[in-house]
C-alpha positions as a LaTeX table, in Angstrom:
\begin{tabular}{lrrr}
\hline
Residue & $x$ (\AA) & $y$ (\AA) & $z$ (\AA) \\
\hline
Unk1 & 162.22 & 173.83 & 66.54 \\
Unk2 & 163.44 & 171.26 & 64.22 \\
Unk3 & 162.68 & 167.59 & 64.56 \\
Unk4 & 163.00 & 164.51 & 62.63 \\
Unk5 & 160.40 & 161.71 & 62.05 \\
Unk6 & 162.24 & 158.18 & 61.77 \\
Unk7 & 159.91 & 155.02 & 61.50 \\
Unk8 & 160.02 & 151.70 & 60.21 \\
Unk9 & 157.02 & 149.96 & 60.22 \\
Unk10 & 156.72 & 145.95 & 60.44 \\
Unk11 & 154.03 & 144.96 & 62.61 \\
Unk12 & 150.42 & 146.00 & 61.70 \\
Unk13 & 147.73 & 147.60 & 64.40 \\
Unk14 & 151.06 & 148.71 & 66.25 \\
Unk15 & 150.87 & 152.60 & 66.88 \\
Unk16 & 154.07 & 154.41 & 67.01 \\
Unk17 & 154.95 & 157.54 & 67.97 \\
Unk18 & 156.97 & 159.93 & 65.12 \\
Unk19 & 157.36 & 162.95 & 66.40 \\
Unk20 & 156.67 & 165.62 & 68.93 \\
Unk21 & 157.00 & 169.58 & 68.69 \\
Unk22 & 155.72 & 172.46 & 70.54 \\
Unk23 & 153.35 & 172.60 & 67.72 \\
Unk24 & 152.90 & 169.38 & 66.21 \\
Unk25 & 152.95 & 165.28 & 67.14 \\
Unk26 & 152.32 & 162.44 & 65.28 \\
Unk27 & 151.91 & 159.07 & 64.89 \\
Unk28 & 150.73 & 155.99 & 62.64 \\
Unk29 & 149.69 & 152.87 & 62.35 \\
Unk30 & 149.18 & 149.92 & 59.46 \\
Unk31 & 145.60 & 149.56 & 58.74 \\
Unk32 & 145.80 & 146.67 & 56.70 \\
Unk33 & 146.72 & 143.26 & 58.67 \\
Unk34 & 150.34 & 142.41 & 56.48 \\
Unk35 & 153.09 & 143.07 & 58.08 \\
Unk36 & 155.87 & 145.82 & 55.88 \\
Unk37 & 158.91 & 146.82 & 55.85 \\
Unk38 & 158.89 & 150.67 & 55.72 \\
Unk39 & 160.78 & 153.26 & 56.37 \\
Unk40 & 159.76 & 157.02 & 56.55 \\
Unk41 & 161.40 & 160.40 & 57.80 \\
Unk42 & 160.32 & 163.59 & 57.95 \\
Unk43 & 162.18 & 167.48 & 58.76 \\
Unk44 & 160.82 & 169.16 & 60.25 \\
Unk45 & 158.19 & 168.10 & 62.74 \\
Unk46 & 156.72 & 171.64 & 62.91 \\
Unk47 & 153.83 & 172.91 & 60.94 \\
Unk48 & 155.10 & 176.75 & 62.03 \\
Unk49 & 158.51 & 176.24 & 59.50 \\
Unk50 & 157.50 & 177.90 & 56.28 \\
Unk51 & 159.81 & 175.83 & 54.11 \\
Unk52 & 158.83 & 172.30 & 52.59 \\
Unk53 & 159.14 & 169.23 & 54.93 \\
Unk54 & 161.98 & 167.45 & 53.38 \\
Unk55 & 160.95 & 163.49 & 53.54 \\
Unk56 & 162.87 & 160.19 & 52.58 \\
Unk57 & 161.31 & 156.69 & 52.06 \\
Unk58 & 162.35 & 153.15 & 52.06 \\
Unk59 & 159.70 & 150.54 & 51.41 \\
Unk60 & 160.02 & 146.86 & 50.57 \\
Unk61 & 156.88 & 146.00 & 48.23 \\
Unk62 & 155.00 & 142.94 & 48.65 \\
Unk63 & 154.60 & 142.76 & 45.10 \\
Unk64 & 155.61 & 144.25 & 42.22 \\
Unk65 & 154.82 & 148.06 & 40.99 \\
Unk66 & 153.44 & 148.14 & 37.32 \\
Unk67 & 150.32 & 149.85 & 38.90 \\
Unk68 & 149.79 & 152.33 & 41.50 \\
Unk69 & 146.79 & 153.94 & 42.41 \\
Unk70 & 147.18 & 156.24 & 46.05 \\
Unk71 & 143.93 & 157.24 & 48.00 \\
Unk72 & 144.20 & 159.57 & 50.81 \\
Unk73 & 141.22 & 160.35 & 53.06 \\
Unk74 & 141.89 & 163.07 & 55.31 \\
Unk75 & 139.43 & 163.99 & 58.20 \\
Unk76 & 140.15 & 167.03 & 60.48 \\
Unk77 & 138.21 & 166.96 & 64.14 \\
Unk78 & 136.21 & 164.25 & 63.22 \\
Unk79 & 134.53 & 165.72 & 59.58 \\
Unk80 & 135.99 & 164.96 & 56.41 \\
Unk81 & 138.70 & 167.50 & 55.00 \\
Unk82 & 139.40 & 165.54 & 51.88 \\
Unk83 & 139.41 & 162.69 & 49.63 \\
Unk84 & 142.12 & 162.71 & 46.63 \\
Unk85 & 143.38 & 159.44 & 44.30 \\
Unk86 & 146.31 & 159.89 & 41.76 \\
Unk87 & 147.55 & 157.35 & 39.66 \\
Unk88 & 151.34 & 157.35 & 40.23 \\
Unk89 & 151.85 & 153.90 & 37.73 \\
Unk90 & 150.07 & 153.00 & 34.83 \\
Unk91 & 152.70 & 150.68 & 33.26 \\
Unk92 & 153.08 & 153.46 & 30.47 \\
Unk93 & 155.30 & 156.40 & 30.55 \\
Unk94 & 155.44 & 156.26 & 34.19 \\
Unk95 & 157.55 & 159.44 & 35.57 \\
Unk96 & 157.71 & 158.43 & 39.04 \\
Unk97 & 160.61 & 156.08 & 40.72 \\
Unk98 & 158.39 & 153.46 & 42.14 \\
Unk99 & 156.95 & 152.19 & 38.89 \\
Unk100 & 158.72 & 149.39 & 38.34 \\
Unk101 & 160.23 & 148.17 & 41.63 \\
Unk102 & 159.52 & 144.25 & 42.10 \\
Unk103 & 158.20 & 142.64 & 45.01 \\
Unk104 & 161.36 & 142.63 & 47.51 \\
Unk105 & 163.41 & 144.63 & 45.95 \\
Unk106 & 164.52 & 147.91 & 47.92 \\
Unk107 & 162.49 & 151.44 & 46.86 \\
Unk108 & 164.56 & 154.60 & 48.03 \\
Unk109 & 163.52 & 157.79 & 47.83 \\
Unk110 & 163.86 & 161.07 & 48.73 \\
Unk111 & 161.44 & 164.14 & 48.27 \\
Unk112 & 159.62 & 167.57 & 49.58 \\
Unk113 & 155.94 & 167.96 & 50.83 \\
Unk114 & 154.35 & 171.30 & 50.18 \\
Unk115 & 151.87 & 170.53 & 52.76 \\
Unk116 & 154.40 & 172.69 & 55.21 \\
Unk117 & 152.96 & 175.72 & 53.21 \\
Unk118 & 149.59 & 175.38 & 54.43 \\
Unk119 & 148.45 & 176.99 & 57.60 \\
Unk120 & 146.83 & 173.88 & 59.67 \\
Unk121 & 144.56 & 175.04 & 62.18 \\
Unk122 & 144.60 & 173.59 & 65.53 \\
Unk123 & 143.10 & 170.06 & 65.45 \\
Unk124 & 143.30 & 166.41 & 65.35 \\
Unk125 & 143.94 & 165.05 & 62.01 \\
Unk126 & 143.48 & 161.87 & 60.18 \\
Unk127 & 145.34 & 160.53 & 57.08 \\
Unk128 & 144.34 & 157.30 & 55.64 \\
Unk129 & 147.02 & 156.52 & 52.84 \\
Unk130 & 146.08 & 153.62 & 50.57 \\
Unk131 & 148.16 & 152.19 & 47.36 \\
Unk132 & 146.38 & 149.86 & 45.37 \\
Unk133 & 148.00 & 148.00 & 42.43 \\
Unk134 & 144.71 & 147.98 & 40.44 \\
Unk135 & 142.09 & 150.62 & 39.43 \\
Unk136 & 139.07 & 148.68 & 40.91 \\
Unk137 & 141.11 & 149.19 & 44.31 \\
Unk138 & 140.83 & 145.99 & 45.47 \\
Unk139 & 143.95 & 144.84 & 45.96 \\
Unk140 & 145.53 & 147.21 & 48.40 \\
Unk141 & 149.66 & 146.75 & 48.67 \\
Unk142 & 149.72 & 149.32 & 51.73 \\
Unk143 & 147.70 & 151.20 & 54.06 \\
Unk144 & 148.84 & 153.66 & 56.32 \\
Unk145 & 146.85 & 155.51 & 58.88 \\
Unk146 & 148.83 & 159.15 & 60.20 \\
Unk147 & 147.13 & 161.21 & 63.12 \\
Unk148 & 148.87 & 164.62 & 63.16 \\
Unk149 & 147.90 & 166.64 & 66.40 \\
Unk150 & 148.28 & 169.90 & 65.70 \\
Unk151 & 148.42 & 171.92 & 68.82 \\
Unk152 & 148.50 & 176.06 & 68.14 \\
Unk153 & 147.05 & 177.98 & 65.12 \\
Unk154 & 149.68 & 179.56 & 63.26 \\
Unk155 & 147.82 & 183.08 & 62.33 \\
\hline
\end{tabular}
């Protein structure tokens, strides 16, 4: 079954509900206290499609992107899965869209997520994304906490 995941996110510590499958739901919430404006899809909302989920994003920055650092922290039933950073903008021969979008100007994009090729066994799942605009990461521009309940192994 094919689904769509549609949010915009404004209010922080607000949980809303993305998307619901026979196999998979989610859901998110800010955890940083600014509000955003953000907006994220997803196709589809099933972790049993073998292609890549297809994803768009719209995000207003609250200030501008010479530097990005993401962190994800991933935690499946409670242990942690995984803990990855990649600098995305150095403010050098930057190859990715985002570098360079001011604060309040409009970032669109549109991309795939491989993560549909991995078999997820059945689980609760945490995803902490983080972009910092400094290395030290101490000035955080977004945070983004994802639970994906995944509800039937796929093998």
């Amino acid at each position: 079954m094919f689904g769509l995941i549609f949010l915009i996110l404004f209010a922080p510590g607000v949980s809303e509900f993305l998307c619901t499958s026979s196999d998979l739901e989610m859901s998110y919430t800010f955890c940083d206290s600014t509000a955003q404006a953000f907006m994220f899809n997803l196709t589809p909302c099933s972790t049993m499609s073998k292609s890549d989920w297809k994803a768009a994003l719209t995000w207003i920055p609250r200030s501008d992107i010479y530097f990005l650092k993401i962190v994800f922290h991933v935690w499946y039933d409670g242990a942690k899965a995984l803990h990855w950073k990649e600098l995305l903008c150095s403010g050098a021969d930057d190859e990715y869209s985002v570098c360079g979008t001011l604060k309040g100007e409009t970032f669109v994009a549109a991309f795939d997520i491989k993560g549909s090729r991995i078999n997820f066994p059945k689980g609760n799942y945490s995803v902490v994304v983080q972009g910092f605009s400094d290395d030290s990461e101490n000035n955080m521009l977004i945070c983004l906490n994802f639970t994906m309940i995944v509800k039937q192994d796929v093998f």
